[in-house]
Amino acid sequence: MRKVVLGALAALFAFVGSAQNVKPSMTLKLYPEGQTVDKGIVENGVSVTLGPCDDNELRGAHELSGDGLLSNINDPYIDIYLPKKGNGQMLVCCPGGGYKYCSSYNEGTRVAAWCLKHGIACCVVLYRMPNHHCKVPLTDVQNAFRYCRAHQKEWGVKQLGIIGFSAGGHLAASASTLWVDAATRPDFSVLVYPVITLEQDVTHKGTRSNLTDNKIDLVEYYSLENQVNASTPQTLLLLCQDDKTVPPENSLRYYFKMIKCKVPGELHIFTSGGHGWGFTTPEYGKDLLTPGQRADFFKILERWLNDRKAEIK
């Protein structure tokens, strides 16, 4: 059953969905009473999620550009896409954008469309920007996990993983290493050209400054190669060797720490393609990957997800 959100925000949701020719099964505000109230989603008198943790102090309407870059997010929401016949898997999706905006088409709606074609449910998180409040993006993603966990039996979901891109990859890696309980721990993780470290000469500078204000203690904490341990979920990393925006060393640091901690995973590096190619295939616009690379990307992703599905008990 589709949840209805009224007002200007609903019009924005409708525009995002119609622009990509795929509509969510439901759209929900993570904090129906706003981010200044310590309350999450309540259903039938029961709190399904937790409160917003902090107020990012942004105000006013969300701003959406023609290419799907959503900014000024202060009223975060989740778009949930449920396939007609699910395969038991669901992905929580974190679009990138340097913690300044969410790339809601290339790394959001188009991901959901691909998932639906493959029988995979998808929850796209349009999370709050930090704006000097570093905890709010991860809080939003963890609350998205709580909501999906609460409904996974109803939706026929047996595995709940996460996928993230660029700074959204940093957020997905944060969810994979800084989870707080079984409900918020991803069953697996897919990181696409992710920011991992916040070390000055290796990181994406906008991600570092927007999340941490360049505070040394936060830089160390959110350099996620420092957070990988034996409890980190198995992970697939995909990127390009010629990425000038987020140096490949980011993924390498995460992967090498996975090896050290004996976390299963795979690392795939394409020769070219740069950064930000996401799920923009020629049907949507210019594809930064070659046709062969794009085919390989989808083949690798589908095979790896099928391998995870085979582990469902």
Short mmCIF file of C-alpha atoms in Angstrom, two decimals:
data_model
loop_
_atom_site.label_atom_id
_atom_site.label_comp_id
_atom_site.label_asym_id
_atom_site.label_seq_id
_atom_site.Cartn_x
_atom_site.Cartn_y
_atom_site.Cartn_z
CA MET A 1 0.00 0.00 0.00
CA ARG A 2 1.37 3.35 -1.04
CA LYS A 3 1.91 5.90 1.70
CA VAL A 4 0.77 9.38 0.78
CA VAL A 5 2.80 12.44 1.72
CA LEU A 6 1.03 15.76 1.26
CA GLY A 7 2.22 19.23 0.31
CA ALA A 8 5.21 20.54 -1.58
CA LEU A 9 7.38 17.60 -0.56
CA ALA A 10 4.96 15.20 -2.23
CA ALA A 11 5.19 17.19 -5.45
CA LEU A 12 8.97 16.87 -5.30
CA PHE A 13 8.73 13.10 -4.83
CA ALA A 14 6.36 12.83 -7.78
CA PHE A 15 8.72 14.85 -9.97
CA VAL A 16 11.69 12.67 -9.08
CA GLY A 17 9.75 9.49 -9.81
CA SER A 18 8.13 10.61 -13.05
CA ALA A 19 11.38 12.04 -14.37
CA GLN A 20 12.90 8.55 -14.26
CA ASN A 21 9.76 6.64 -15.27
CA VAL A 22 9.76 4.51 -12.14
CA LYS A 23 7.66 5.14 -9.07
CA PRO A 24 8.25 3.93 -5.53
CA SER A 25 5.78 1.61 -3.86
CA MET A 26 5.83 3.96 -0.89
CA THR A 27 7.52 7.15 0.27
CA LEU A 28 8.00 7.91 3.95
CA LYS A 29 9.47 10.76 5.92
CA LEU A 30 11.98 9.40 8.42
CA TYR A 31 10.92 12.04 10.96
CA PRO A 32 7.24 12.84 10.37
CA GLU A 33 7.24 15.45 13.15
CA GLY A 34 10.47 17.06 11.96
CA GLN A 35 14.11 16.81 12.98
CA THR A 36 13.65 18.96 16.08
CA VAL A 37 11.42 16.29 17.69
CA ASP A 38 13.05 13.17 19.15
CA LYS A 39 10.70 10.79 17.39
CA GLY A 40 10.87 8.55 14.35
CA ILE A 41 8.25 6.54 12.50
CA VAL A 42 5.44 5.22 14.70
CA GLU A 43 3.07 2.54 13.40
CA ASN A 44 0.11 1.21 15.36
CA GLY A 45 1.41 2.97 18.45
CA VAL A 46 4.84 1.32 18.21
CA SER A 47 8.08 3.16 17.40
CA VAL A 48 9.54 1.44 14.35
CA THR A 49 12.57 3.74 14.08
CA LEU A 50 14.45 6.10 16.36
CA GLY A 51 14.56 9.89 16.40
CA PRO A 52 16.80 12.18 14.33
CA CYS A 53 19.68 12.28 16.88
CA ASP A 54 20.53 15.85 15.90
CA ASP A 55 19.21 18.83 13.93
CA ASN A 56 21.32 19.76 10.90
CA GLU A 57 19.90 23.29 11.11
CA LEU A 58 19.04 23.46 7.42
CA ARG A 59 15.64 24.98 6.70
CA GLY A 60 13.43 25.61 3.72
CA ALA A 61 12.43 23.47 0.77
CA HIS A 62 14.61 20.77 -0.69
CA GLU A 63 16.26 21.89 -3.92
CA LEU A 64 16.28 19.62 -6.98
CA SER A 65 18.34 20.33 -10.10
CA GLY A 66 17.48 19.08 -13.57
CA ASP A 67 19.97 16.24 -13.34
CA GLY A 68 18.58 14.98 -10.05
CA LEU A 69 20.95 16.58 -7.56
CA LEU A 70 18.88 17.01 -4.39
CA SER A 71 20.24 19.49 -1.84
CA ASN A 72 19.25 21.36 1.32
CA ILE A 73 17.86 18.10 2.71
CA ASN A 74 16.50 18.70 6.19
CA ASP A 75 13.42 16.47 6.05
CA PRO A 76 14.90 13.12 4.97
CA TYR A 77 12.79 10.44 3.39
CA ILE A 78 12.99 6.95 1.97
CA ASP A 79 11.60 5.72 -1.33
CA ILE A 80 10.80 2.02 -1.16
CA TYR A 81 10.51 -0.02 -4.34
CA LEU A 82 9.01 -3.50 -4.11
CA PRO A 83 9.13 -5.88 -7.10
CA LYS A 84 6.06 -7.83 -8.16
CA LYS A 85 7.97 -11.04 -7.54
CA GLY A 86 10.90 -10.61 -5.19
CA ASN A 87 13.95 -12.86 -4.94
CA GLY A 88 14.39 -12.34 -1.19
CA GLN A 89 16.98 -9.57 -1.40
CA MET A 90 16.77 -5.84 -0.70
CA LEU A 91 19.30 -3.05 -1.12
CA VAL A 92 19.40 0.13 0.93
CA CYS A 93 20.80 2.69 -1.52
CA CYS A 94 22.94 5.70 -0.59
CA PRO A 95 23.41 8.19 -3.45
CA GLY A 96 26.63 10.19 -3.52
CA GLY A 97 27.18 13.92 -3.61
CA GLY A 98 30.07 14.83 -1.32
CA TYR A 99 27.71 15.21 1.67
CA LYS A 100 26.47 18.35 -0.10
CA TYR A 101 23.64 16.82 -2.13
CA CYS A 102 22.23 13.44 -3.18
CA SER A 103 22.60 12.30 -6.79
CA SER A 104 19.04 11.02 -6.73
CA TYR A 105 18.80 9.86 -10.37
CA ASN A 106 22.20 8.43 -11.35
CA GLU A 107 22.79 6.77 -7.96
CA GLY A 108 19.23 6.47 -6.69
CA THR A 109 16.17 6.05 -8.90
CA ARG A 110 18.11 4.29 -11.66
CA VAL A 111 19.53 1.85 -9.14
CA ALA A 112 15.99 1.09 -7.98
CA ALA A 113 14.84 0.53 -11.58
CA TRP A 114 17.65 -1.99 -12.12
CA CYS A 115 16.81 -3.72 -8.86
CA LEU A 116 13.15 -4.10 -9.78
CA LYS A 117 14.09 -5.74 -13.09
CA HIS A 118 16.06 -8.32 -11.12
CA GLY A 119 13.46 -9.00 -8.44
CA ILE A 120 15.39 -7.05 -5.80
CA ALA A 121 13.60 -4.65 -3.46
CA CYS A 122 15.26 -1.27 -2.97
CA CYS A 123 15.13 1.50 -0.38
CA VAL A 124 16.65 4.77 -1.62
CA VAL A 125 17.64 7.01 1.29
CA LEU A 126 17.55 10.74 0.64
CA TYR A 127 19.53 11.50 3.77
CA ARG A 128 20.26 14.79 5.51
CA MET A 129 23.41 16.72 4.77
CA PRO A 130 25.74 17.12 7.78
CA ASN A 131 26.00 20.92 7.77
CA HIS A 132 28.37 20.74 10.79
CA HIS A 133 26.40 17.85 12.35
CA CYS A 134 28.37 14.76 11.36
CA LYS A 135 26.07 12.14 12.87
CA VAL A 136 22.92 12.88 10.87
CA PRO A 137 23.62 11.01 7.58
CA LEU A 138 24.41 7.71 9.30
CA THR A 139 21.48 8.17 11.68
CA ASP A 140 19.16 8.44 8.67
CA VAL A 141 20.57 5.32 7.02
CA GLN A 142 20.37 3.32 10.23
CA ASN A 143 16.75 4.35 10.65
CA ALA A 144 16.08 3.25 7.08
CA PHE A 145 17.52 -0.14 8.06
CA ARG A 146 15.30 -0.27 11.14
CA TYR A 147 12.21 0.40 9.04
CA CYS A 148 13.13 -2.21 6.44
CA ARG A 149 13.99 -4.79 9.11
CA ALA A 150 10.60 -4.20 10.74
CA HIS A 151 8.84 -4.96 7.44
CA GLN A 152 11.15 -7.48 5.81
CA LYS A 153 8.97 -10.49 6.60
CA GLU A 154 5.93 -8.70 5.18
CA TRP A 155 7.91 -7.88 2.02
CA GLY A 156 9.47 -11.34 1.69
CA VAL A 157 12.98 -9.97 2.28
CA LYS A 158 15.53 -12.41 3.69
CA GLN A 159 18.73 -10.46 2.99
CA LEU A 160 19.12 -6.72 3.51
CA GLY A 161 22.28 -5.26 2.03
CA ILE A 162 23.54 -1.79 1.24
CA ILE A 163 24.92 -0.07 -1.86
CA GLY A 164 26.57 3.34 -1.97
CA PHE A 165 28.40 5.58 -4.41
CA SER A 166 31.24 8.05 -3.81
CA ALA A 167 30.35 9.92 -0.58
CA GLY A 168 27.31 7.66 -0.46
CA GLY A 169 29.85 4.83 -0.59
CA HIS A 170 31.48 6.39 2.46
CA LEU A 171 28.07 6.41 4.11
CA ALA A 172 27.44 2.78 3.12
CA ALA A 173 30.88 1.84 4.47
CA SER A 174 30.03 3.75 7.67
CA ALA A 175 26.85 1.69 7.99
CA SER A 176 28.93 -1.45 7.41
CA THR A 177 31.52 -0.66 10.08
CA LEU A 178 29.71 1.54 12.62
CA TRP A 179 26.45 -0.40 12.98
CA VAL A 180 25.03 -0.54 16.49
CA ASP A 181 22.95 -3.73 16.56
CA ALA A 182 21.67 -6.60 14.43
CA ALA A 183 18.93 -4.43 12.94
CA THR A 184 21.37 -1.84 11.61
CA ARG A 185 24.07 -4.23 10.37
CA PRO A 186 23.93 -4.81 6.60
CA ASP A 187 24.00 -8.44 5.50
CA PHE A 188 26.39 -7.41 2.72
CA SER A 189 27.81 -4.25 1.19
CA VAL A 190 28.41 -2.94 -2.34
CA LEU A 191 30.71 0.09 -2.56
CA VAL A 192 31.01 1.84 -5.92
CA TYR A 193 33.95 4.29 -6.31
CA PRO A 194 33.64 4.99 -2.57
CA VAL A 195 35.32 7.59 -0.43
CA ILE A 196 36.89 5.59 2.40
CA THR A 197 39.71 7.50 4.02
CA LEU A 198 39.56 11.15 5.02
CA GLU A 199 43.34 11.46 5.09
CA GLN A 200 44.21 14.80 3.50
CA ASP A 201 46.16 13.74 0.40
CA VAL A 202 44.05 10.69 -0.46
CA THR A 203 40.45 11.66 0.25
CA HIS A 204 37.86 13.68 -1.62
CA LYS A 205 38.30 17.07 0.01
CA GLY A 206 34.64 18.10 -0.17
CA THR A 207 33.51 14.91 1.54
CA ARG A 208 36.09 15.40 4.28
CA SER A 209 35.24 19.03 4.99
CA ASN A 210 31.46 18.67 4.66
CA LEU A 211 31.36 15.73 7.07
CA THR A 212 34.02 16.63 9.63
CA ASP A 213 34.78 20.34 9.26
CA ASN A 214 38.38 19.03 9.05
CA LYS A 215 38.44 18.23 12.77
CA ILE A 216 41.30 15.80 13.31
CA ASP A 217 39.48 13.47 15.71
CA LEU A 218 36.53 13.15 13.32
CA VAL A 219 38.83 12.71 10.33
CA GLU A 220 40.45 9.73 12.06
CA TYR A 221 37.12 8.26 13.19
CA TYR A 222 35.50 8.52 9.77
CA SER A 223 38.55 7.19 7.92
CA LEU A 224 36.81 3.88 7.60
CA GLU A 225 39.83 1.70 6.95
CA ASN A 226 40.34 2.25 10.69
CA GLN A 227 36.90 0.79 11.46
CA VAL A 228 36.96 -2.45 9.48
CA ASN A 229 37.02 -5.54 11.71
CA ALA A 230 36.04 -9.19 11.63
CA SER A 231 32.36 -8.25 12.01
CA THR A 232 32.30 -6.08 8.89
CA PRO A 233 29.91 -7.60 6.31
CA GLN A 234 31.30 -9.10 3.13
CA THR A 235 31.83 -6.42 0.53
CA LEU A 236 32.05 -5.90 -3.22
CA LEU A 237 34.07 -2.88 -4.37
CA LEU A 238 33.95 -1.48 -7.92
CA LEU A 239 35.86 1.50 -9.31
CA CYS A 240 38.02 2.80 -12.17
CA GLN A 241 41.79 3.09 -12.24
CA ASP A 242 41.64 6.60 -13.73
CA ASP A 243 39.31 8.06 -11.07
CA LYS A 244 40.65 11.56 -10.42
CA THR A 245 37.87 12.56 -8.03
CA VAL A 246 38.25 9.78 -5.46
CA PRO A 247 41.69 8.14 -5.73
CA PRO A 248 41.58 4.34 -6.08
CA GLU A 249 43.69 4.09 -2.92
CA ASN A 250 40.46 4.63 -0.98
CA SER A 251 39.04 1.28 -2.08
CA LEU A 252 42.42 -0.41 -1.79
CA ARG A 253 42.77 0.62 1.85
CA TYR A 254 39.36 -0.80 2.68
CA TYR A 255 40.01 -4.01 0.77
CA PHE A 256 43.44 -4.62 2.28
CA LYS A 257 41.98 -4.10 5.77
CA MET A 258 39.26 -6.60 4.86
CA ILE A 259 41.95 -9.13 3.96
CA LYS A 260 43.74 -8.48 7.24
CA CYS A 261 40.50 -9.00 9.18
CA LYS A 262 39.49 -12.02 7.05
CA VAL A 263 36.33 -10.34 5.75
CA PRO A 264 35.20 -12.00 2.48
CA GLY A 265 34.97 -9.72 -0.51
CA GLU A 266 35.89 -8.81 -4.06
CA LEU A 267 37.60 -5.82 -5.68
CA HIS A 268 37.08 -4.99 -9.36
CA ILE A 269 38.94 -2.14 -11.06
CA PHE A 270 38.14 -1.02 -14.61
CA THR A 271 40.92 0.65 -16.59
CA SER A 272 38.91 3.75 -17.51
CA GLY A 273 35.60 5.42 -16.76
CA GLY A 274 36.61 7.94 -14.15
CA HIS A 275 34.13 8.80 -11.45
CA GLY A 276 30.38 9.14 -11.15
CA TRP A 277 29.20 6.69 -13.79
CA GLY A 278 26.69 5.08 -11.46
CA PHE A 279 23.70 3.53 -13.23
CA THR A 280 23.50 6.04 -16.08
CA THR A 281 23.32 3.81 -19.13
CA PRO A 282 22.75 5.18 -22.67
CA GLU A 283 18.97 5.03 -22.21
CA TYR A 284 19.34 7.81 -19.61
CA GLY A 285 22.25 9.83 -21.02
CA LYS A 286 25.98 9.65 -21.67
CA ASP A 287 27.57 6.54 -20.21
CA LEU A 288 31.11 7.12 -18.92
CA LEU A 289 31.80 3.39 -19.20
CA THR A 290 32.37 1.63 -22.51
CA PRO A 291 29.64 -0.82 -23.57
CA GLY A 292 31.89 -3.70 -22.59
CA GLN A 293 32.68 -2.22 -19.19
CA ARG A 294 28.99 -1.52 -18.53
CA ALA A 295 28.09 -5.09 -19.40
CA ASP A 296 30.87 -6.36 -17.14
CA PHE A 297 29.75 -4.10 -14.28
CA PHE A 298 26.21 -5.43 -14.36
CA LYS A 299 27.42 -9.00 -14.84
CA ILE A 300 29.74 -8.75 -11.82
CA LEU A 301 27.08 -7.12 -9.67
CA GLU A 302 24.37 -9.62 -10.62
CA ARG A 303 26.65 -12.62 -10.14
CA TRP A 304 27.89 -11.37 -6.75
CA LEU A 305 24.34 -10.70 -5.54
CA ASN A 306 23.29 -14.16 -6.74
CA ASP A 307 26.18 -15.63 -4.75
CA ARG A 308 24.88 -13.84 -1.67
CA LYS A 309 21.34 -15.05 -2.36
CA ALA A 310 22.63 -18.62 -2.45
CA GLU A 311 23.68 -18.15 1.18
CA ILE A 312 20.10 -17.53 2.34
CA LYS A 313 19.08 -20.24 4.78
#
